[in-house]
Short mmCIF file of C-alpha atoms in Angstrom, two decimals:
data_model
loop_
_atom_site.label_atom_id
_atom_site.label_comp_id
_atom_site.label_asym_id
_atom_site.label_seq_id
_atom_site.Cartn_x
_atom_site.Cartn_y
_atom_site.Cartn_z
CA MET A 1 158.32 104.41 129.93
CA ALA A 2 156.50 104.09 133.29
CA SER A 3 158.58 106.96 134.70
CA LEU A 4 157.57 109.17 131.78
CA LEU A 5 153.85 108.48 132.27
CA LYS A 6 153.96 108.84 136.03
CA GLY A 7 153.99 112.63 135.99
CA ALA A 8 151.65 113.07 133.04
CA LYS A 9 148.52 115.17 133.61
CA LYS A 10 145.14 114.85 131.88
CA THR A 11 144.75 117.64 129.31
CA ALA A 12 141.57 119.68 129.01
CA SER A 13 140.60 117.95 125.72
CA HIS A 14 141.16 114.43 127.05
CA LEU A 15 137.94 112.64 128.03
CA GLY A 16 137.91 110.86 131.34
CA PRO A 17 135.77 107.86 132.33
CA ASN A 18 133.15 110.07 133.98
CA ASP A 19 132.99 112.77 131.27
CA ASP A 20 129.92 113.28 129.05
CA LYS A 21 130.61 111.48 125.75
CA SER A 22 127.50 112.52 123.86
CA ASP A 23 127.95 113.93 120.32
CA SER A 24 127.05 117.48 121.37
CA ALA A 25 129.42 117.37 124.36
CA VAL A 26 132.33 116.04 122.31
CA ALA A 27 131.72 118.63 119.56
CA SER A 28 131.64 121.39 122.15
CA ARG A 29 134.92 120.27 123.73
CA LEU A 30 136.72 119.91 120.39
CA GLY A 31 135.21 123.01 118.80
CA VAL A 32 134.30 121.04 115.66
CA THR A 33 130.86 120.75 114.09
CA ILE A 34 130.26 118.86 110.83
CA SER A 35 126.90 119.67 109.31
CA ALA A 36 125.01 117.33 107.01
CA PRO A 37 125.39 117.89 103.25
CA ASN A 38 122.95 120.48 101.93
CA PHE A 39 122.65 119.85 98.20
CA GLN A 40 120.12 121.47 95.90
CA THR A 41 119.44 121.14 92.18
CA VAL A 42 118.69 123.97 89.77
CA GLU A 43 117.90 123.74 86.05
CA VAL A 44 119.41 126.30 83.68
CA THR A 45 118.51 126.54 80.00
CA VAL A 46 121.38 127.62 77.75
CA LYS A 47 121.47 128.68 74.11
CA GLY A 48 124.51 128.67 71.86
CA ILE A 49 125.71 132.05 70.62
CA THR A 50 128.45 130.47 68.51
CA PRO A 51 128.61 127.07 66.79
CA MET A 52 129.64 124.11 68.95
CA VAL A 53 132.04 121.56 67.50
CA GLN A 54 132.49 118.01 68.77
CA LEU A 55 135.14 115.38 68.14
CA ALA A 56 134.33 112.31 70.21
CA PHE A 57 136.95 109.55 70.32
CA GLY A 58 135.64 107.14 67.69
CA GLU A 59 134.92 103.47 68.31
CA LYS A 60 137.03 102.50 65.30
CA ALA A 61 140.11 104.31 66.61
CA ARG A 62 139.52 102.77 70.03
CA ASN A 63 139.34 99.28 68.53
CA GLN A 64 142.50 99.84 66.49
CA ILE A 65 144.44 100.83 69.61
CA ARG A 66 143.04 97.84 71.49
CA GLU A 67 144.00 95.40 68.71
CA LYS A 68 147.51 96.85 68.52
CA GLN A 69 148.01 96.56 72.27
CA ALA A 70 146.57 93.03 72.31
CA ALA A 71 148.96 91.98 69.53
CA GLY A 72 151.95 93.23 71.52
CA SER A 73 155.32 92.72 69.86
CA THR A 74 153.72 90.78 66.99
CA ALA A 75 151.91 93.86 65.70
CA LYS A 76 153.15 94.95 62.29
CA LYS A 77 152.78 98.21 60.48
CA GLY A 78 150.75 97.57 57.36
CA LYS A 79 149.31 99.71 54.61
CA ARG A 80 147.35 102.76 55.62
CA GLU A 81 143.63 102.02 55.47
CA ALA A 82 141.44 104.32 53.38
CA LYS A 83 139.68 106.91 55.54
CA ASP A 84 135.89 106.75 55.65
CA PHE A 85 134.95 110.41 56.17
CA ASP A 86 131.24 109.69 56.67
CA ALA A 87 131.97 107.09 59.35
CA ALA A 88 134.43 109.47 61.01
CA PHE A 89 131.69 112.11 61.19
CA GLU A 90 129.23 109.71 62.85
CA GLN A 91 131.84 108.67 65.38
CA ALA A 92 132.60 112.32 66.21
CA ILE A 93 129.07 112.72 67.62
CA HIS A 94 128.24 112.13 71.27
CA ARG A 95 125.10 110.04 70.83
CA SER A 96 123.01 108.57 73.64
CA ARG A 97 121.71 105.03 74.03
CA GLU A 98 118.29 106.37 73.00
CA GLY A 99 119.70 107.89 69.82
CA TRP A 100 119.62 111.63 70.55
CA CYS A 101 122.73 113.80 70.29
CA GLY A 102 124.16 115.18 73.48
CA LEU A 103 126.71 117.30 75.23
CA PRO A 104 128.99 115.57 77.78
CA ALA A 105 127.90 116.53 81.29
CA ALA A 106 131.58 116.43 82.26
CA ALA A 107 132.31 119.24 79.77
CA ILE A 108 129.79 121.56 81.44
CA ARG A 109 131.05 120.64 84.90
CA ALA A 110 134.64 121.32 83.82
CA ALA A 111 133.58 124.72 82.45
CA LEU A 112 131.83 125.61 85.73
CA ILE A 113 134.86 124.61 87.78
CA ARG A 114 137.20 126.52 85.48
CA ALA A 115 134.97 129.61 85.77
CA CYS A 116 135.40 129.49 89.56
CA SER A 117 139.00 130.61 89.06
CA LEU A 118 137.64 133.91 87.69
CA CYS A 119 135.73 134.48 90.94
CA ASP A 120 138.58 133.71 93.37
CA PHE A 121 136.96 130.43 94.41
CA GLU A 122 139.38 127.51 94.68
CA MET A 123 138.89 125.04 91.83
CA THR A 124 139.88 122.13 94.06
CA LYS A 125 136.98 122.97 96.39
CA ALA A 126 134.63 123.59 93.46
CA LYS A 127 135.18 119.98 92.36
CA LEU A 128 133.53 118.89 95.59
CA CYS A 129 130.63 121.34 95.38
CA VAL A 130 129.34 121.43 91.79
CA PHE A 131 127.97 118.51 89.77
CA VAL A 132 126.02 118.21 86.52
CA VAL A 133 123.20 115.69 86.09
CA GLY A 134 122.88 114.01 82.70
CA ASP A 135 119.69 113.21 80.75
CA GLY A 136 121.09 109.88 79.59
CA TYR A 137 124.29 108.02 78.84
CA SER A 138 126.65 107.71 75.88
CA ALA A 139 125.99 104.68 73.72
CA THR A 140 129.72 103.96 73.41
CA GLU A 141 131.36 105.16 76.64
CA GLY A 142 128.51 105.13 79.15
CA THR A 143 129.28 108.67 80.31
CA PRO A 144 126.45 111.12 81.19
CA LEU A 145 125.10 113.26 78.34
CA ILE A 146 122.84 116.32 78.25
CA ARG A 147 120.29 116.26 75.43
CA LEU A 148 120.74 118.90 72.74
CA PHE A 149 117.69 120.43 71.07
CA ARG A 150 116.64 123.38 68.95
CA LEU A 151 113.42 125.24 68.29
CA GLY A 152 111.79 124.40 64.98
CA ALA A 153 108.78 125.89 63.24
CA GLU A 154 106.41 127.76 65.56
CA GLY A 155 108.75 127.16 68.49
CA ALA A 156 108.37 123.38 68.46
CA GLU A 157 111.21 121.59 70.28
CA ILE A 158 113.15 119.05 68.22
CA ASN A 159 116.29 117.03 68.83
CA ASP A 160 119.35 118.76 67.40
CA GLU A 161 121.58 117.13 64.79
CA PRO A 162 125.05 118.35 63.74
CA ARG A 163 126.42 118.83 60.26
CA HIS A 164 129.56 117.34 58.75
CA VAL A 165 132.58 119.69 58.73
CA GLU A 166 136.22 119.14 57.86
CA HIS A 167 139.18 121.22 59.06
CA MET A 168 142.87 121.22 58.26
CA VAL A 169 144.98 120.58 61.35
CA LYS A 170 148.52 119.60 62.28
CA ASN A 171 149.05 116.41 64.25
CA ALA A 172 151.43 116.21 67.20
CA THR A 173 154.17 115.20 64.76
CA GLY A 174 153.60 118.36 62.70
CA VAL A 175 152.06 116.47 59.77
CA ALA A 176 149.04 118.11 58.14
CA ASP A 177 145.78 116.19 58.38
CA ILE A 178 142.08 116.56 57.69
CA ARG A 179 140.00 116.35 60.86
CA VAL A 180 136.33 115.41 60.52
CA ARG A 181 134.12 117.02 63.17
CA ALA A 182 130.46 117.45 64.08
CA MET A 183 129.21 121.06 64.18
CA TYR A 184 126.01 122.35 65.76
CA GLU A 185 124.79 125.73 64.54
CA GLU A 186 124.83 128.64 66.97
CA ASP A 187 121.21 128.27 68.13
CA TRP A 188 121.76 124.89 69.83
CA ARG A 189 120.09 124.56 73.22
CA ALA A 190 120.27 122.42 76.35
CA ARG A 191 118.63 122.20 79.77
CA ILE A 192 121.38 121.74 82.32
CA ARG A 193 120.65 120.47 85.82
CA VAL A 194 123.31 121.53 88.30
CA ARG A 195 123.50 119.85 91.72
CA PHE A 196 125.41 122.08 94.11
CA ASP A 197 126.40 122.49 97.75
CA ALA A 198 123.99 125.14 99.03
CA ASP A 199 126.31 125.89 101.95
CA ARG A 200 128.87 127.15 99.44
CA PHE A 201 126.75 128.49 96.56
CA THR A 202 123.35 130.09 96.12
CA THR A 203 121.05 129.62 93.13
CA THR A 204 122.11 133.05 91.89
CA ASP A 205 125.77 132.04 92.22
CA VAL A 206 125.16 128.99 90.03
CA ALA A 207 123.35 131.06 87.38
CA ASN A 208 126.16 133.64 87.30
CA LEU A 209 128.75 130.88 87.20
CA MET A 210 126.96 129.30 84.24
CA MET A 211 127.00 132.64 82.40
CA ARG A 212 130.73 132.98 82.98
CA ALA A 213 131.29 129.39 81.88
CA GLY A 214 129.40 130.05 78.65
CA LEU A 215 130.98 133.38 77.75
CA GLN A 216 134.54 132.95 79.04
CA VAL A 217 135.27 129.21 79.10
CA GLY A 218 133.05 127.47 76.55
CA VAL A 219 132.68 123.81 75.59
CA GLY A 220 133.85 121.54 72.79
CA GLU A 221 136.55 121.97 70.19
CA GLY A 222 137.96 125.46 69.59
CA ARG A 223 136.44 126.91 72.78
CA PRO A 224 137.87 130.15 74.25
CA SER A 225 139.71 128.24 77.00
CA SER A 226 141.33 125.69 74.67
CA PRO A 227 144.56 124.56 76.37
CA LYS A 228 146.76 124.80 73.26
CA SER A 229 145.27 127.82 71.48
CA CYS A 230 143.08 130.88 71.93
CA GLY A 231 140.14 128.99 70.44
CA MET A 232 138.37 129.10 67.09
CA GLY A 233 135.35 131.15 68.13
CA TRP A 234 133.23 128.10 68.96
CA GLY A 235 131.48 126.68 71.99
CA GLN A 236 130.10 129.81 73.69
CA PHE A 237 126.60 129.99 75.13
CA GLU A 238 124.31 132.15 77.23
CA CYS A 239 121.56 131.51 79.78
CA VAL A 240 118.01 132.07 78.55
CA GLN A 241 114.60 132.12 80.17
CA GLU A 242 112.14 129.73 78.64
CA GLN A 243 108.61 130.90 77.91
CA ALA A 244 105.86 129.08 79.74
#
């Protein structure tokens, strides 16, 4: 080993004991400069142009799965319990700890990232550059939610509430079933705060990306970008300018 090192020469990038080791000197020698994160936040108001349909994973279904897994091999298949359609509707709603209905912030972020593929921007990089700030948290899952509202009489802002809808679907086994969902009418609204890397996107980029996300990707059940269908004509939105 000593014979191999004997003839070795110091390379240009190798720092010697007398070389300048300051940050600027090292960066200059290596040709690498890492700038500090430059994040900005912009608020975009969106308005639904089609109904939005939600189907949150209900607490009852979650508890049933938990009980079955906890029972292990002792779990037995019993009689099918009667379905409470009203309870299923309530559990389909994404409701905050404060009681208002909301839209999962993760759904908007996923739509923005998906829309990046339409603009030749790598989705893997978009995951590191675009984030959505919630107005509160889900009462059941603790995930960030964006408050949904609508304009009432004389333009007064009120919290939005969905209506009970039922649709015929086929389960993974091919068996027909009735799925209870929560539907917001097409004039639902939300104020979405997007936190973004300003070294990668401008405010205009974010606004245009939000428009693409609303028109071409969508949110919720039956959206245009549904992975297993072409959608049901739900979940589309547009950006609007609020009046002062």
